[in-house]
């Protein structure tokens, strides 16, 4: 005879109820990750405030709020881009790209609606700045006029650079291709960067060469502290030429003071 394994008899209704298994790790419903319109507006407003406040921290010429709102094309281009980027993510055709072209017309800054811009990005002056469709710019980056975050023209998909946090792209610098720029990187004016750059480095020259700063922190506005690798290389060449001239002069003196005899070899 079979015996019951429980001391409490189960009723018919309990037997008819299916047993629910408890998962080891709770799985969130997809709808639980959808943000409400209020959350979207709140996050967008906080991002715009960060974009606005960072200007006073990094530009000594910023004196009052009205001046920053009216006279700073970098801020105006970012405001337009954030709205165009949101429309682009919603799948709205034509309008996001048209907004980016209007912003380019009035500010001289071209940011594709597909580009991802972090919070606290400051585009100083900004004339001639171009940021491609698949570019990703990290938080608190500083971009000067004439800078380009573009592609090489040979790739599809992710073809523009990714910038980490606190990256400085100086005037006229070109960062091209699907490359990654680490955090706290400084790219010198006029440099052309075609390869990945590790964190905490300085890049100068054409093509860009990496110069490590050995842990020394440099203010992002101190462009005069960028290392001049070309001048350093020329100095090494000058020192070497001076050394060779001294050796040649000493050798020539020895030959003059001690004439060579017949059959002697110069060593």
PDB file of C-alpha atoms in Angstrom:
ATOM      1  CA  UNK A   1       0.000   0.000   0.000  1.00  0.00           C
ATOM      2  CA  UNK A   2       1.248   3.436  -0.950  1.00  0.00           C
ATOM      3  CA  UNK A   3       1.536   5.944   1.848  1.00  0.00           C
ATOM      4  CA  UNK A   4       1.084   9.696   1.547  1.00  0.00           C
ATOM      5  CA  UNK A   5       4.332  11.734   1.657  1.00  0.00           C
ATOM      6  CA  UNK A   6       2.634  14.660   3.372  1.00  0.00           C
ATOM      7  CA  UNK A   7       0.854  15.011   6.624  1.00  0.00           C
ATOM      8  CA  UNK A   8      -1.626  17.582   5.295  1.00  0.00           C
ATOM      9  CA  UNK A   9      -4.269  16.234   2.965  1.00  0.00           C
ATOM     10  CA  UNK A  10      -4.765  18.339  -0.216  1.00  0.00           C
ATOM     11  CA  UNK A  11      -8.183  19.395  -1.323  1.00  0.00           C
ATOM     12  CA  UNK A  12      -9.519  18.894  -4.865  1.00  0.00           C
ATOM     13  CA  UNK A  13      -9.174  22.581  -5.663  1.00  0.00           C
ATOM     14  CA  UNK A  14      -5.517  22.528  -4.614  1.00  0.00           C
ATOM     15  CA  UNK A  15      -4.871  19.477  -6.764  1.00  0.00           C
ATOM     16  CA  UNK A  16      -6.444  21.212  -9.751  1.00  0.00           C
ATOM     17  CA  UNK A  17      -4.213  24.281  -9.346  1.00  0.00           C
ATOM     18  CA  UNK A  18      -1.001  23.990 -11.409  1.00  0.00           C
ATOM     19  CA  UNK A  19       2.219  24.315  -9.501  1.00  0.00           C
ATOM     20  CA  UNK A  20       4.279  27.412 -10.481  1.00  0.00           C
ATOM     21  CA  UNK A  21       8.000  26.930 -10.550  1.00  0.00           C
ATOM     22  CA  UNK A  22      10.052  29.729  -9.046  1.00  0.00           C
ATOM     23  CA  UNK A  23      12.934  30.770 -11.322  1.00  0.00           C
ATOM     24  CA  UNK A  24      16.365  31.051  -9.799  1.00  0.00           C
ATOM     25  CA  UNK A  25      16.862  34.548 -11.208  1.00  0.00           C
ATOM     26  CA  UNK A  26      13.951  36.896 -11.850  1.00  0.00           C
ATOM     27  CA  UNK A  27      13.490  37.918 -15.486  1.00  0.00           C
ATOM     28  CA  UNK A  28      12.252  41.449 -16.009  1.00  0.00           C
ATOM     29  CA  UNK A  29       9.484  42.036 -18.452  1.00  0.00           C
ATOM     30  CA  UNK A  30      10.487  43.953 -21.594  1.00  0.00           C
ATOM     31  CA  UNK A  31       7.886  46.624 -20.872  1.00  0.00           C
ATOM     32  CA  UNK A  32       9.474  47.278 -17.476  1.00  0.00           C
ATOM     33  CA  UNK A  33      12.566  48.690 -19.223  1.00  0.00           C
ATOM     34  CA  UNK A  34      10.603  51.192 -21.296  1.00  0.00           C
ATOM     35  CA  UNK A  35      11.016  54.707 -19.942  1.00  0.00           C
ATOM     36  CA  UNK A  36       8.040  56.965 -19.531  1.00  0.00           C
ATOM     37  CA  UNK A  37       7.867  60.285 -21.421  1.00  0.00           C
ATOM     38  CA  UNK A  38       8.481  62.087 -18.149  1.00  0.00           C
ATOM     39  CA  UNK A  39      11.725  60.127 -17.592  1.00  0.00           C
ATOM     40  CA  UNK A  40      12.875  60.867 -21.134  1.00  0.00           C
ATOM     41  CA  UNK A  41      12.196  64.599 -20.740  1.00  0.00           C
ATOM     42  CA  UNK A  42      13.861  64.676 -17.324  1.00  0.00           C
ATOM     43  CA  UNK A  43      17.018  62.958 -18.576  1.00  0.00           C
ATOM     44  CA  UNK A  44      17.169  65.204 -21.641  1.00  0.00           C
ATOM     45  CA  UNK A  45      16.811  68.323 -19.490  1.00  0.00           C
ATOM     46  CA  UNK A  46      19.584  67.191 -17.141  1.00  0.00           C
ATOM     47  CA  UNK A  47      21.867  66.532 -20.124  1.00  0.00           C
ATOM     48  CA  UNK A  48      21.209  70.006 -21.537  1.00  0.00           C
ATOM     49  CA  UNK A  49      21.949  71.558 -18.144  1.00  0.00           C
ATOM     50  CA  UNK A  50      25.262  69.695 -18.047  1.00  0.00           C
ATOM     51  CA  UNK A  51      26.090  70.921 -21.555  1.00  0.00           C
ATOM     52  CA  UNK A  52      25.299  74.455 -20.425  1.00  0.00           C
ATOM     53  CA  UNK A  53      27.248  74.373 -17.154  1.00  0.00           C
ATOM     54  CA  UNK A  54      30.406  72.834 -18.613  1.00  0.00           C
ATOM     55  CA  UNK A  55      30.921  75.948 -20.761  1.00  0.00           C
ATOM     56  CA  UNK A  56      31.477  78.117 -17.682  1.00  0.00           C
ATOM     57  CA  UNK A  57      34.029  75.619 -16.363  1.00  0.00           C
ATOM     58  CA  UNK A  58      36.088  75.370 -19.549  1.00  0.00           C
ATOM     59  CA  UNK A  59      35.783  78.746 -21.248  1.00  0.00           C
ATOM     60  CA  UNK A  60      37.118  81.774 -19.366  1.00  0.00           C
ATOM     61  CA  UNK A  61      35.345  84.043 -21.878  1.00  0.00           C
ATOM     62  CA  UNK A  62      31.886  82.860 -20.747  1.00  0.00           C
ATOM     63  CA  UNK A  63      30.531  85.688 -18.563  1.00  0.00           C
ATOM     64  CA  UNK A  64      26.765  85.315 -18.303  1.00  0.00           C
ATOM     65  CA  UNK A  65      24.020  82.883 -19.211  1.00  0.00           C
ATOM     66  CA  UNK A  66      22.370  84.987 -21.883  1.00  0.00           C
ATOM     67  CA  UNK A  67      25.659  85.366 -23.724  1.00  0.00           C
ATOM     68  CA  UNK A  68      26.243  81.614 -23.657  1.00  0.00           C
ATOM     69  CA  UNK A  69      22.746  80.831 -24.914  1.00  0.00           C
ATOM     70  CA  UNK A  70      22.860  83.330 -27.776  1.00  0.00           C
ATOM     71  CA  UNK A  71      26.526  83.482 -28.782  1.00  0.00           C
ATOM     72  CA  UNK A  72      27.849  79.922 -28.425  1.00  0.00           C
ATOM     73  CA  UNK A  73      27.234  77.892 -31.607  1.00  0.00           C
ATOM     74  CA  UNK A  74      28.554  74.722 -30.000  1.00  0.00           C
ATOM     75  CA  UNK A  75      25.740  74.711 -27.458  1.00  0.00           C
ATOM     76  CA  UNK A  76      23.160  75.559 -30.113  1.00  0.00           C
ATOM     77  CA  UNK A  77      24.389  72.738 -32.345  1.00  0.00           C
ATOM     78  CA  UNK A  78      24.214  70.259 -29.437  1.00  0.00           C
ATOM     79  CA  UNK A  79      20.658  71.278 -28.552  1.00  0.00           C
ATOM     80  CA  UNK A  80      19.566  70.812 -32.160  1.00  0.00           C
ATOM     81  CA  UNK A  81      21.425  67.511 -32.432  1.00  0.00           C
ATOM     82  CA  UNK A  82      19.913  65.997 -29.306  1.00  0.00           C
ATOM     83  CA  UNK A  83      16.410  66.600 -30.647  1.00  0.00           C
ATOM     84  CA  UNK A  84      17.367  65.348 -34.117  1.00  0.00           C
ATOM     85  CA  UNK A  85      19.037  62.278 -32.596  1.00  0.00           C
ATOM     86  CA  UNK A  86      15.886  61.424 -30.633  1.00  0.00           C
ATOM     87  CA  UNK A  87      13.781  61.715 -33.799  1.00  0.00           C
ATOM     88  CA  UNK A  88      16.346  59.606 -35.653  1.00  0.00           C
ATOM     89  CA  UNK A  89      16.053  56.847 -33.050  1.00  0.00           C
ATOM     90  CA  UNK A  90      12.263  56.948 -33.382  1.00  0.00           C
ATOM     91  CA  UNK A  91      12.617  56.213 -37.085  1.00  0.00           C
ATOM     92  CA  UNK A  92      11.377  59.593 -38.307  1.00  0.00           C
ATOM     93  CA  UNK A  93      12.522  60.037 -41.933  1.00  0.00           C
ATOM     94  CA  UNK A  94      14.092  63.156 -43.487  1.00  0.00           C
ATOM     95  CA  UNK A  95      13.373  65.570 -40.613  1.00  0.00           C
ATOM     96  CA  UNK A  96      16.410  64.673 -38.418  1.00  0.00           C
ATOM     97  CA  UNK A  97      18.819  65.095 -41.323  1.00  0.00           C
ATOM     98  CA  UNK A  98      17.143  68.344 -42.347  1.00  0.00           C
ATOM     99  CA  UNK A  99      17.554  69.647 -38.796  1.00  0.00           C
ATOM    100  CA  UNK A 100      21.256  68.777 -38.841  1.00  0.00           C
ATOM    101  CA  UNK A 101      21.699  70.702 -42.083  1.00  0.00           C
ATOM    102  CA  UNK A 102      19.897  73.720 -40.642  1.00  0.00           C
ATOM    103  CA  UNK A 103      22.198  73.598 -37.611  1.00  0.00           C
ATOM    104  CA  UNK A 104      25.171  73.381 -39.964  1.00  0.00           C
ATOM    105  CA  UNK A 105      23.919  76.434 -41.852  1.00  0.00           C
ATOM    106  CA  UNK A 106      23.579  78.578 -38.724  1.00  0.00           C
ATOM    107  CA  UNK A 107      26.464  77.261 -36.593  1.00  0.00           C
ATOM    108  CA  UNK A 108      29.021  75.837 -39.023  1.00  0.00           C
ATOM    109  CA  UNK A 109      28.946  72.546 -37.086  1.00  0.00           C
ATOM    110  CA  UNK A 110      27.763  69.376 -38.815  1.00  0.00           C
ATOM    111  CA  UNK A 111      26.688  66.513 -36.550  1.00  0.00           C
ATOM    112  CA  UNK A 112      24.907  63.590 -38.165  1.00  0.00           C
ATOM    113  CA  UNK A 113      21.667  62.671 -36.340  1.00  0.00           C
ATOM    114  CA  UNK A 114      22.962  59.124 -35.863  1.00  0.00           C
ATOM    115  CA  UNK A 115      26.017  60.221 -33.871  1.00  0.00           C
ATOM    116  CA  UNK A 116      25.919  59.575 -30.121  1.00  0.00           C
ATOM    117  CA  UNK A 117      27.008  62.529 -27.990  1.00  0.00           C
ATOM    118  CA  UNK A 118      27.649  62.120 -24.277  1.00  0.00           C
ATOM    119  CA  UNK A 119      26.758  64.654 -21.628  1.00  0.00           C
ATOM    120  CA  UNK A 120      28.911  67.670 -20.935  1.00  0.00           C
ATOM    121  CA  UNK A 121      30.402  67.786 -24.444  1.00  0.00           C
ATOM    122  CA  UNK A 122      31.802  71.236 -25.262  1.00  0.00           C
ATOM    123  CA  UNK A 123      32.381  72.273 -28.875  1.00  0.00           C
ATOM    124  CA  UNK A 124      34.427  75.476 -28.582  1.00  0.00           C
ATOM    125  CA  UNK A 125      34.089  77.946 -31.496  1.00  0.00           C
ATOM    126  CA  UNK A 126      33.082  74.981 -33.627  1.00  0.00           C
ATOM    127  CA  UNK A 127      33.343  76.300 -37.183  1.00  0.00           C
ATOM    128  CA  UNK A 128      34.124  73.417 -39.513  1.00  0.00           C
ATOM    129  CA  UNK A 129      33.540  70.612 -36.993  1.00  0.00           C
ATOM    130  CA  UNK A 130      32.244  67.419 -38.671  1.00  0.00           C
ATOM    131  CA  UNK A 131      31.014  64.409 -36.702  1.00  0.00           C
ATOM    132  CA  UNK A 132      29.984  61.329 -38.676  1.00  0.00           C
ATOM    133  CA  UNK A 133      26.943  59.101 -38.445  1.00  0.00           C
ATOM    134  CA  UNK A 134      28.376  56.240 -36.359  1.00  0.00           C
ATOM    135  CA  UNK A 135      30.681  58.348 -34.194  1.00  0.00           C
ATOM    136  CA  UNK A 136      30.397  58.030 -30.408  1.00  0.00           C
ATOM    137  CA  UNK A 137      31.618  60.902 -28.236  1.00  0.00           C
ATOM    138  CA  UNK A 138      32.044  60.229 -24.521  1.00  0.00           C
ATOM    139  CA  UNK A 139      31.123  62.444 -21.596  1.00  0.00           C
ATOM    140  CA  UNK A 140      32.909  65.764 -21.029  1.00  0.00           C
ATOM    141  CA  UNK A 141      34.841  65.740 -24.303  1.00  0.00           C
ATOM    142  CA  UNK A 142      36.273  69.014 -25.602  1.00  0.00           C
ATOM    143  CA  UNK A 143      36.277  69.579 -29.379  1.00  0.00           C
ATOM    144  CA  UNK A 144      37.769  72.624 -31.075  1.00  0.00           C
ATOM    145  CA  UNK A 145      37.126  74.211 -34.467  1.00  0.00           C
ATOM    146  CA  UNK A 146      38.005  72.340 -37.628  1.00  0.00           C
ATOM    147  CA  UNK A 147      38.067  68.926 -35.952  1.00  0.00           C
ATOM    148  CA  UNK A 148      36.739  65.928 -37.875  1.00  0.00           C
ATOM    149  CA  UNK A 149      35.453  62.610 -36.565  1.00  0.00           C
ATOM    150  CA  UNK A 150      35.075  60.908 -39.918  1.00  0.00           C
ATOM    151  CA  UNK A 151      35.450  57.705 -41.849  1.00  0.00           C
ATOM    152  CA  UNK A 152      38.058  56.448 -44.278  1.00  0.00           C
ATOM    153  CA  UNK A 153      35.566  55.823 -47.081  1.00  0.00           C
ATOM    154  CA  UNK A 154      36.365  52.099 -47.248  1.00  0.00           C
ATOM    155  CA  UNK A 155      34.081  50.645 -44.600  1.00  0.00           C
ATOM    156  CA  UNK A 156      30.393  50.155 -43.941  1.00  0.00           C
ATOM    157  CA  UNK A 157      28.537  49.860 -40.668  1.00  0.00           C
ATOM    158  CA  UNK A 158      30.540  51.274 -37.747  1.00  0.00           C
ATOM    159  CA  UNK A 159      33.002  53.425 -39.676  1.00  0.00           C
ATOM    160  CA  UNK A 160      33.578  56.422 -37.405  1.00  0.00           C
ATOM    161  CA  UNK A 161      35.665  56.758 -34.223  1.00  0.00           C
ATOM    162  CA  UNK A 162      34.628  56.198 -30.631  1.00  0.00           C
ATOM    163  CA  UNK A 163      35.907  58.711 -28.075  1.00  0.00           C
ATOM    164  CA  UNK A 164      36.154  57.919 -24.377  1.00  0.00           C
ATOM    165  CA  UNK A 165      35.586  60.376 -21.544  1.00  0.00           C
ATOM    166  CA  UNK A 166      37.469  63.682 -21.147  1.00  0.00           C
ATOM    167  CA  UNK A 167      39.033  63.511 -24.602  1.00  0.00           C
ATOM    168  CA  UNK A 168      40.425  66.758 -26.069  1.00  0.00           C
ATOM    169  CA  UNK A 169      40.398  67.069 -29.870  1.00  0.00           C
ATOM    170  CA  UNK A 170      42.333  70.213 -30.721  1.00  0.00           C
ATOM    171  CA  UNK A 171      41.818  72.542 -33.674  1.00  0.00           C
ATOM    172  CA  UNK A 172      42.100  70.966 -37.089  1.00  0.00           C
ATOM    173  CA  UNK A 173      42.663  67.431 -35.796  1.00  0.00           C
ATOM    174  CA  UNK A 174      41.329  64.523 -37.852  1.00  0.00           C
ATOM    175  CA  UNK A 175      40.278  61.264 -36.210  1.00  0.00           C
ATOM    176  CA  UNK A 176      39.360  58.828 -38.963  1.00  0.00           C
ATOM    177  CA  UNK A 177      37.992  55.314 -39.142  1.00  0.00           C
ATOM    178  CA  UNK A 178      36.448  52.836 -36.744  1.00  0.00           C
ATOM    179  CA  UNK A 179      39.039  53.359 -34.007  1.00  0.00           C
ATOM    180  CA  UNK A 180      38.802  53.760 -30.248  1.00  0.00           C
ATOM    181  CA  UNK A 181      40.273  56.701 -28.352  1.00  0.00           C
ATOM    182  CA  UNK A 182      40.723  56.001 -24.645  1.00  0.00           C
ATOM    183  CA  UNK A 183      39.781  58.208 -21.710  1.00  0.00           C
ATOM    184  CA  UNK A 184      41.768  61.390 -20.929  1.00  0.00           C
ATOM    185  CA  UNK A 185      43.454  61.426 -24.347  1.00  0.00           C
ATOM    186  CA  UNK A 186      44.720  64.727 -25.817  1.00  0.00           C
ATOM    187  CA  UNK A 187      44.966  65.030 -29.593  1.00  0.00           C
ATOM    188  CA  UNK A 188      47.190  67.899 -30.725  1.00  0.00           C
ATOM    189  CA  UNK A 189      46.203  70.531 -33.266  1.00  0.00           C
ATOM    190  CA  UNK A 190      46.454  69.381 -36.868  1.00  0.00           C
ATOM    191  CA  UNK A 191      47.095  65.747 -35.954  1.00  0.00           C
ATOM    192  CA  UNK A 192      45.746  62.883 -38.066  1.00  0.00           C
ATOM    193  CA  UNK A 193      44.831  59.838 -35.953  1.00  0.00           C
ATOM    194  CA  UNK A 194      44.268  56.549 -37.792  1.00  0.00           C
ATOM    195  CA  UNK A 195      44.874  53.974 -35.038  1.00  0.00           C
ATOM    196  CA  UNK A 196      43.562  53.187 -31.563  1.00  0.00           C
ATOM    197  CA  UNK A 197      44.931  55.281 -28.721  1.00  0.00           C
ATOM    198  CA  UNK A 198      45.200  53.933 -25.145  1.00  0.00           C
ATOM    199  CA  UNK A 199      44.012  55.804 -22.075  1.00  0.00           C
ATOM    200  CA  UNK A 200      45.977  58.786 -20.694  1.00  0.00           C
ATOM    201  CA  UNK A 201      48.020  59.513 -23.807  1.00  0.00           C
ATOM    202  CA  UNK A 202      48.859  62.496 -25.971  1.00  0.00           C
ATOM    203  CA  UNK A 203      48.835  62.200 -29.768  1.00  0.00           C
ATOM    204  CA  UNK A 204      50.630  64.648 -32.067  1.00  0.00           C
ATOM    205  CA  UNK A 205      51.804  64.761 -35.668  1.00  0.00           C
ATOM    206  CA  UNK A 206      50.845  63.395 -39.082  1.00  0.00           C
ATOM    207  CA  UNK A 207      50.264  60.534 -38.815  1.00  0.00           C
ATOM    208  CA  UNK A 208      49.520  60.743 -35.119  1.00  0.00           C
ATOM    209  CA  UNK A 209      52.211  59.497 -32.764  1.00  0.00           C
ATOM    210  CA  UNK A 210      51.543  58.561 -29.163  1.00  0.00           C
ATOM    211  CA  UNK A 211      53.511  60.339 -26.436  1.00  0.00           C
ATOM    212  CA  UNK A 212      52.868  59.145 -22.894  1.00  0.00           C
ATOM    213  CA  UNK A 213      52.737  61.676 -20.093  1.00  0.00           C
ATOM    214  CA  UNK A 214      54.049  59.344 -17.322  1.00  0.00           C
ATOM    215  CA  UNK A 215      51.070  59.973 -15.098  1.00  0.00           C
ATOM    216  CA  UNK A 216      51.381  63.759 -15.094  1.00  0.00           C
ATOM    217  CA  UNK A 217      47.991  65.424 -15.244  1.00  0.00           C
ATOM    218  CA  UNK A 218      47.756  68.381 -17.634  1.00  0.00           C
ATOM    219  CA  UNK A 219      44.955  70.917 -17.734  1.00  0.00           C
ATOM    220  CA  UNK A 220      42.924  70.393 -20.945  1.00  0.00           C
ATOM    221  CA  UNK A 221      43.239  74.079 -21.807  1.00  0.00           C
ATOM    222  CA  UNK A 222      47.066  74.124 -21.605  1.00  0.00           C
ATOM    223  CA  UNK A 223      47.808  73.508 -25.273  1.00  0.00           C
ATOM    224  CA  UNK A 224      51.325  74.922 -24.868  1.00  0.00           C
ATOM    225  CA  UNK A 225      52.337  71.837 -22.883  1.00  0.00           C
ATOM    226  CA  UNK A 226      51.887  69.462 -25.803  1.00  0.00           C
ATOM    227  CA  UNK A 227      55.211  67.753 -26.632  1.00  0.00           C
ATOM    228  CA  UNK A 228      56.890  68.769 -29.917  1.00  0.00           C
ATOM    229  CA  UNK A 229      58.186  65.441 -31.210  1.00  0.00           C
ATOM    230  CA  UNK A 230      59.470  66.908 -34.463  1.00  0.00           C
ATOM    231  CA  UNK A 231      61.570  69.495 -32.631  1.00  0.00           C
ATOM    232  CA  UNK A 232      62.909  66.748 -30.353  1.00  0.00           C
ATOM    233  CA  UNK A 233      63.884  64.604 -33.358  1.00  0.00           C
ATOM    234  CA  UNK A 234      65.608  67.546 -35.047  1.00  0.00           C
ATOM    235  CA  UNK A 235      67.531  68.288 -31.851  1.00  0.00           C
ATOM    236  CA  UNK A 236      68.775  64.683 -31.742  1.00  0.00           C
ATOM    237  CA  UNK A 237      69.942  65.004 -35.352  1.00  0.00           C
ATOM    238  CA  UNK A 238      71.723  68.280 -34.614  1.00  0.00           C
ATOM    239  CA  UNK A 239      73.491  66.765 -31.622  1.00  0.00           C
ATOM    240  CA  UNK A 240      74.572  63.786 -33.705  1.00  0.00           C
ATOM    241  CA  UNK A 241      75.907  66.005 -36.507  1.00  0.00           C
ATOM    242  CA  UNK A 242      77.864  68.081 -33.982  1.00  0.00           C
ATOM    243  CA  UNK A 243      79.375  64.922 -32.515  1.00  0.00           C
ATOM    244  CA  UNK A 244      80.381  63.616 -35.952  1.00  0.00           C
ATOM    245  CA  UNK A 245      81.955  66.971 -36.888  1.00  0.00           C
ATOM    246  CA  UNK A 246      84.037  66.911 -33.720  1.00  0.00           C
ATOM    247  CA  UNK A 247      85.212  63.383 -34.450  1.00  0.00           C
ATOM    248  CA  UNK A 248      86.079  64.317 -38.039  1.00  0.00           C
ATOM    249  CA  UNK A 249      87.986  67.402 -36.864  1.00  0.00           C
ATOM    250  CA  UNK A 250      90.007  65.401 -34.334  1.00  0.00           C
ATOM    251  CA  UNK A 251      90.773  62.788 -36.969  1.00  0.00           C
ATOM    252  CA  UNK A 252      91.913  65.410 -39.463  1.00  0.00           C
ATOM    253  CA  UNK A 253      94.191  67.006 -36.827  1.00  0.00           C
ATOM    254  CA  UNK A 254      95.847  63.664 -36.219  1.00  0.00           C
ATOM    255  CA  UNK A 255      96.511  63.205 -39.896  1.00  0.00           C
ATOM    256  CA  UNK A 256      98.045  66.680 -40.200  1.00  0.00           C
ATOM    257  CA  UNK A 257     100.328  66.428 -37.131  1.00  0.00           C
ATOM    258  CA  UNK A 258     101.508  62.917 -38.024  1.00  0.00           C
ATOM    259  CA  UNK A 259     102.101  62.463 -41.759  1.00  0.00           C
ATOM    260  CA  UNK A 260     101.593  58.992 -43.046  1.00  0.00           C
ATOM    261  CA  UNK A 261     104.625  57.073 -44.129  1.00  0.00           C
ATOM    262  CA  UNK A 262     104.861  55.001 -47.248  1.00  0.00           C
ATOM    263  CA  UNK A 263     102.960  51.782 -46.896  1.00  0.00           C
ATOM    264  CA  UNK A 264     101.068  52.840 -43.746  1.00  0.00           C
ATOM    265  CA  UNK A 265      97.313  52.346 -43.581  1.00  0.00           C
ATOM    266  CA  UNK A 266      94.861  54.762 -42.040  1.00  0.00           C
ATOM    267  CA  UNK A 267      93.035  53.090 -39.207  1.00  0.00           C
TER     268      UNK A 267
END
